[in-house]
Amino acid sequence: MAQATEDQPDMDGVVEAILYLYTESRRITKGLAGQYGLTGPQLAVIKMLEPKGQLSLSELSWKIRAKNSTVTGIVDRMEREGLVHRRRSKQDRRVVHISLTEKGQALAAEITIEPVQIFRTVLGELSTRDARDLKRVLTRLAQRVRELVEEGALPTDGGLGEEDG
């Protein structure tokens, strides 16, 4: 492990902090979802559909950062459980809209906390300046990761967002 200096920050510490936040977020989400008989991705789908009414499969995939095929599997299981239904668009038969059933709406109303609230709570404790700086840095990091993926410098198959649900 490299020694941090004034000119060279403790990058291992930064990576550890990011991994801790990611791991804790997933652990908390999994626990919350489990209380309602759901998986983490199913909880995410329910809480994303709740305020919107419906989303296309592609929109849902983009919002939870998973492949269409992964989200199709999640939606298949949720449909079998009576939580969502799908409807083909009348304007474009290739587009499939996903919406909550009455059972799904009732469950969504029962779940009063969203996984992202965990982050909102702790971020709300930051000063305005720290929050602005953090957003700027994270946005820059996210953009760089997108660039590296587009350049083919980072693998894009499997991994994050590909868990069963």
mmCIF file of C-alpha atoms in Angstrom:
data_model
loop_
_atom_site.group_PDB
_atom_site.id
_atom_site.type_symbol
_atom_site.label_atom_id
_atom_site.label_comp_id
_atom_site.label_asym_id
_atom_site.label_seq_id
_atom_site.Cartn_x
_atom_site.Cartn_y
_atom_site.Cartn_z
ATOM 1 C CA MET A 1 0.000 0.000 0.000
ATOM 2 C CA ALA A 2 1.380 3.402 -0.992
ATOM 3 C CA GLN A 3 2.076 5.936 1.729
ATOM 4 C CA ALA A 4 -0.090 9.082 1.462
ATOM 5 C CA THR A 5 1.684 12.423 1.260
ATOM 6 C CA GLU A 6 0.433 15.990 1.059
ATOM 7 C CA ASP A 7 0.853 15.889 -2.733
ATOM 8 C CA GLN A 8 -0.386 12.312 -3.157
ATOM 9 C CA PRO A 9 -3.628 11.591 -1.300
ATOM 10 C CA ASP A 10 -4.395 8.198 0.208
ATOM 11 C CA MET A 11 -6.035 6.648 -2.879
ATOM 12 C CA ASP A 12 -6.385 3.291 -1.122
ATOM 13 C CA GLY A 13 -8.401 5.070 1.561
ATOM 14 C CA VAL A 14 -10.607 6.701 -1.084
ATOM 15 C CA VAL A 15 -11.225 3.342 -2.763
ATOM 16 C CA GLU A 16 -11.963 1.711 0.598
ATOM 17 C CA ALA A 17 -14.501 4.435 1.431
ATOM 18 C CA ILE A 18 -16.255 4.053 -1.933
ATOM 19 C CA LEU A 19 -16.349 0.260 -1.574
ATOM 20 C CA TYR A 20 -17.667 0.560 1.979
ATOM 21 C CA LEU A 21 -20.519 2.849 0.855
ATOM 22 C CA TYR A 22 -21.374 0.544 -2.044
ATOM 23 C CA THR A 23 -21.274 -2.615 0.100
ATOM 24 C CA GLU A 24 -23.292 -1.095 2.939
ATOM 25 C CA SER A 25 -25.866 0.275 0.511
ATOM 26 C CA ARG A 26 -26.351 -3.166 -1.031
ATOM 27 C CA ARG A 27 -26.477 -4.861 2.383
ATOM 28 C CA ILE A 28 -29.066 -2.422 3.723
ATOM 29 C CA THR A 29 -31.128 -2.637 0.526
ATOM 30 C CA LYS A 30 -31.046 -6.444 0.610
ATOM 31 C CA GLY A 31 -32.179 -6.440 4.247
ATOM 32 C CA LEU A 32 -34.964 -3.945 3.584
ATOM 33 C CA ALA A 33 -36.138 -5.851 0.506
ATOM 34 C CA GLY A 34 -36.058 -9.147 2.403
ATOM 35 C CA GLN A 35 -38.481 -7.763 4.984
ATOM 36 C CA TYR A 36 -41.060 -7.590 2.175
ATOM 37 C CA GLY A 37 -40.150 -10.847 0.437
ATOM 38 C CA LEU A 38 -38.335 -9.032 -2.363
ATOM 39 C CA THR A 39 -34.832 -8.928 -3.769
ATOM 40 C CA GLY A 40 -32.890 -5.663 -3.943
ATOM 41 C CA PRO A 41 -33.541 -5.196 -7.674
ATOM 42 C CA GLN A 42 -37.264 -5.924 -7.209
ATOM 43 C CA LEU A 43 -37.421 -3.268 -4.490
ATOM 44 C CA ALA A 44 -35.690 -0.808 -6.822
ATOM 45 C CA VAL A 45 -38.204 -1.554 -9.600
ATOM 46 C CA ILE A 46 -41.188 -1.082 -7.276
ATOM 47 C CA LYS A 47 -39.904 2.216 -5.879
ATOM 48 C CA MET A 48 -39.077 3.518 -9.378
ATOM 49 C CA LEU A 49 -42.475 2.602 -10.788
ATOM 50 C CA GLU A 50 -44.417 3.949 -7.801
ATOM 51 C CA PRO A 51 -44.173 7.682 -8.621
ATOM 52 C CA LYS A 52 -44.055 7.247 -12.412
ATOM 53 C CA GLY A 53 -47.027 4.942 -12.954
ATOM 54 C CA GLN A 54 -45.242 3.170 -15.765
ATOM 55 C CA LEU A 55 -41.858 2.990 -17.437
ATOM 56 C CA SER A 56 -40.692 1.235 -20.563
ATOM 57 C CA LEU A 57 -38.431 -1.753 -20.054
ATOM 58 C CA SER A 58 -35.556 0.268 -21.549
ATOM 59 C CA GLU A 59 -36.171 3.215 -19.197
ATOM 60 C CA LEU A 60 -36.288 0.861 -16.233
ATOM 61 C CA SER A 61 -33.061 -0.816 -17.363
ATOM 62 C CA TRP A 62 -31.331 2.539 -17.655
ATOM 63 C CA LYS A 63 -32.564 3.696 -14.233
ATOM 64 C CA ILE A 64 -31.314 0.600 -12.395
ATOM 65 C CA ARG A 65 -28.176 0.394 -14.545
ATOM 66 C CA ALA A 66 -28.772 -3.150 -15.758
ATOM 67 C CA LYS A 67 -29.111 -4.821 -19.135
ATOM 68 C CA ASN A 68 -32.565 -5.212 -20.687
ATOM 69 C CA SER A 69 -32.201 -8.996 -20.421
ATOM 70 C CA THR A 70 -31.494 -8.738 -16.687
ATOM 71 C CA VAL A 71 -34.475 -6.452 -16.103
ATOM 72 C CA THR A 72 -36.666 -8.757 -18.205
ATOM 73 C CA GLY A 73 -35.861 -11.596 -15.784
ATOM 74 C CA ILE A 74 -36.632 -9.399 -12.768
ATOM 75 C CA VAL A 75 -39.928 -8.275 -14.321
ATOM 76 C CA ASP A 76 -40.820 -11.882 -15.279
ATOM 77 C CA ARG A 77 -40.568 -12.950 -11.635
ATOM 78 C CA MET A 78 -42.448 -9.895 -10.417
ATOM 79 C CA GLU A 79 -45.194 -10.508 -12.967
ATOM 80 C CA ARG A 80 -45.565 -14.135 -11.799
ATOM 81 C CA GLU A 81 -45.922 -12.801 -8.236
ATOM 82 C CA GLY A 82 -48.649 -10.401 -9.360
ATOM 83 C CA LEU A 83 -46.655 -7.238 -8.589
ATOM 84 C CA VAL A 84 -46.341 -5.789 -12.105
ATOM 85 C CA HIS A 85 -47.857 -6.165 -15.500
ATOM 86 C CA ARG A 86 -46.563 -5.300 -18.918
ATOM 87 C CA ARG A 87 -48.312 -3.759 -21.848
ATOM 88 C CA ARG A 88 -47.047 -3.262 -25.386
ATOM 89 C CA SER A 89 -47.076 0.304 -26.648
ATOM 90 C CA LYS A 90 -49.826 1.005 -29.176
ATOM 91 C CA GLN A 91 -47.509 3.433 -30.981
ATOM 92 C CA ASP A 92 -44.498 1.102 -31.145
ATOM 93 C CA ARG A 93 -45.038 -2.631 -30.607
ATOM 94 C CA ARG A 94 -41.335 -3.064 -29.787
ATOM 95 C CA VAL A 95 -41.774 -0.975 -26.623
ATOM 96 C CA VAL A 96 -43.015 -2.737 -23.492
ATOM 97 C CA HIS A 97 -44.400 -0.634 -20.629
ATOM 98 C CA ILE A 98 -44.153 -1.942 -17.068
ATOM 99 C CA SER A 99 -46.544 -0.788 -14.341
ATOM 100 C CA LEU A 100 -47.484 -1.865 -10.835
ATOM 101 C CA THR A 101 -50.586 -3.951 -10.261
ATOM 102 C CA GLU A 102 -52.888 -3.121 -7.342
ATOM 103 C CA LYS A 103 -50.897 -5.633 -5.288
ATOM 104 C CA GLY A 104 -47.644 -3.936 -6.343
ATOM 105 C CA GLN A 105 -49.042 -0.481 -5.517
ATOM 106 C CA ALA A 106 -50.153 -1.668 -2.077
ATOM 107 C CA LEU A 107 -46.701 -3.112 -1.411
ATOM 108 C CA ALA A 108 -45.009 0.084 -2.630
ATOM 109 C CA ALA A 109 -47.156 2.145 -0.249
ATOM 110 C CA GLU A 110 -46.195 -0.179 2.612
ATOM 111 C CA ILE A 111 -42.467 0.362 1.985
ATOM 112 C CA THR A 112 -41.953 3.833 3.403
ATOM 113 C CA ILE A 113 -38.173 4.032 3.024
ATOM 114 C CA GLU A 114 -36.208 3.860 -0.196
ATOM 115 C CA PRO A 115 -32.640 2.601 -0.388
ATOM 116 C CA VAL A 116 -31.456 5.995 -1.692
ATOM 117 C CA GLN A 117 -32.751 7.651 1.474
ATOM 118 C CA ILE A 118 -29.750 6.184 3.264
ATOM 119 C CA PHE A 119 -27.488 8.335 1.099
ATOM 120 C CA ARG A 120 -29.802 11.349 1.280
ATOM 121 C CA THR A 121 -29.649 11.199 5.072
ATOM 122 C CA VAL A 122 -25.870 11.229 5.327
ATOM 123 C CA LEU A 123 -25.402 13.623 2.404
ATOM 124 C CA GLY A 124 -27.819 16.015 4.097
ATOM 125 C CA GLU A 125 -25.307 16.298 6.927
ATOM 126 C CA LEU A 126 -22.658 17.753 4.602
ATOM 127 C CA SER A 127 -22.119 21.477 4.271
ATOM 128 C CA THR A 128 -23.377 23.037 1.043
ATOM 129 C CA ARG A 129 -19.787 23.476 -0.119
ATOM 130 C CA ASP A 130 -18.807 19.864 0.670
ATOM 131 C CA ALA A 131 -21.932 18.555 -1.086
ATOM 132 C CA ARG A 132 -21.194 20.676 -4.162
ATOM 133 C CA ASP A 133 -17.530 19.544 -4.199
ATOM 134 C CA LEU A 134 -18.525 15.903 -3.773
ATOM 135 C CA LYS A 135 -21.025 16.139 -6.637
ATOM 136 C CA ARG A 136 -18.412 17.730 -8.879
ATOM 137 C CA VAL A 137 -15.804 15.049 -8.123
ATOM 138 C CA LEU A 138 -18.228 12.112 -8.402
ATOM 139 C CA THR A 139 -19.639 13.478 -11.670
ATOM 140 C CA ARG A 140 -16.113 13.736 -13.059
ATOM 141 C CA LEU A 141 -15.312 10.166 -11.949
ATOM 142 C CA ALA A 142 -18.550 8.816 -13.450
ATOM 143 C CA GLN A 143 -17.827 10.586 -16.746
ATOM 144 C CA ARG A 144 -14.318 9.130 -16.853
ATOM 145 C CA VAL A 145 -15.630 5.607 -16.206
ATOM 146 C CA ARG A 146 -18.154 6.087 -19.069
ATOM 147 C CA GLU A 147 -15.328 7.202 -21.357
ATOM 148 C CA LEU A 148 -13.158 4.211 -20.438
ATOM 149 C CA VAL A 149 -16.067 1.828 -21.054
ATOM 150 C CA GLU A 150 -16.780 3.447 -24.441
ATOM 151 C CA GLU A 151 -13.085 3.193 -25.345
ATOM 152 C CA GLY A 152 -13.143 -0.507 -24.465
ATOM 153 C CA ALA A 153 -10.573 0.003 -21.713
ATOM 154 C CA LEU A 154 -12.902 -1.451 -19.049
ATOM 155 C CA PRO A 155 -14.939 -4.665 -19.231
ATOM 156 C CA THR A 156 -18.697 -4.161 -19.484
ATOM 157 C CA ASP A 157 -20.130 -7.682 -19.226
ATOM 158 C CA GLY A 158 -21.350 -9.141 -15.955
ATOM 159 C CA GLY A 159 -20.509 -7.651 -12.613
ATOM 160 C CA LEU A 160 -22.427 -4.789 -11.101
ATOM 161 C CA GLY A 161 -26.140 -4.646 -11.691
ATOM 162 C CA GLU A 162 -26.281 -8.203 -12.919
ATOM 163 C CA GLU A 163 -27.607 -9.936 -9.827
ATOM 164 C CA ASP A 164 -30.728 -12.040 -10.073
ATOM 165 C CA GLY A 165 -33.895 -10.495 -8.887
#
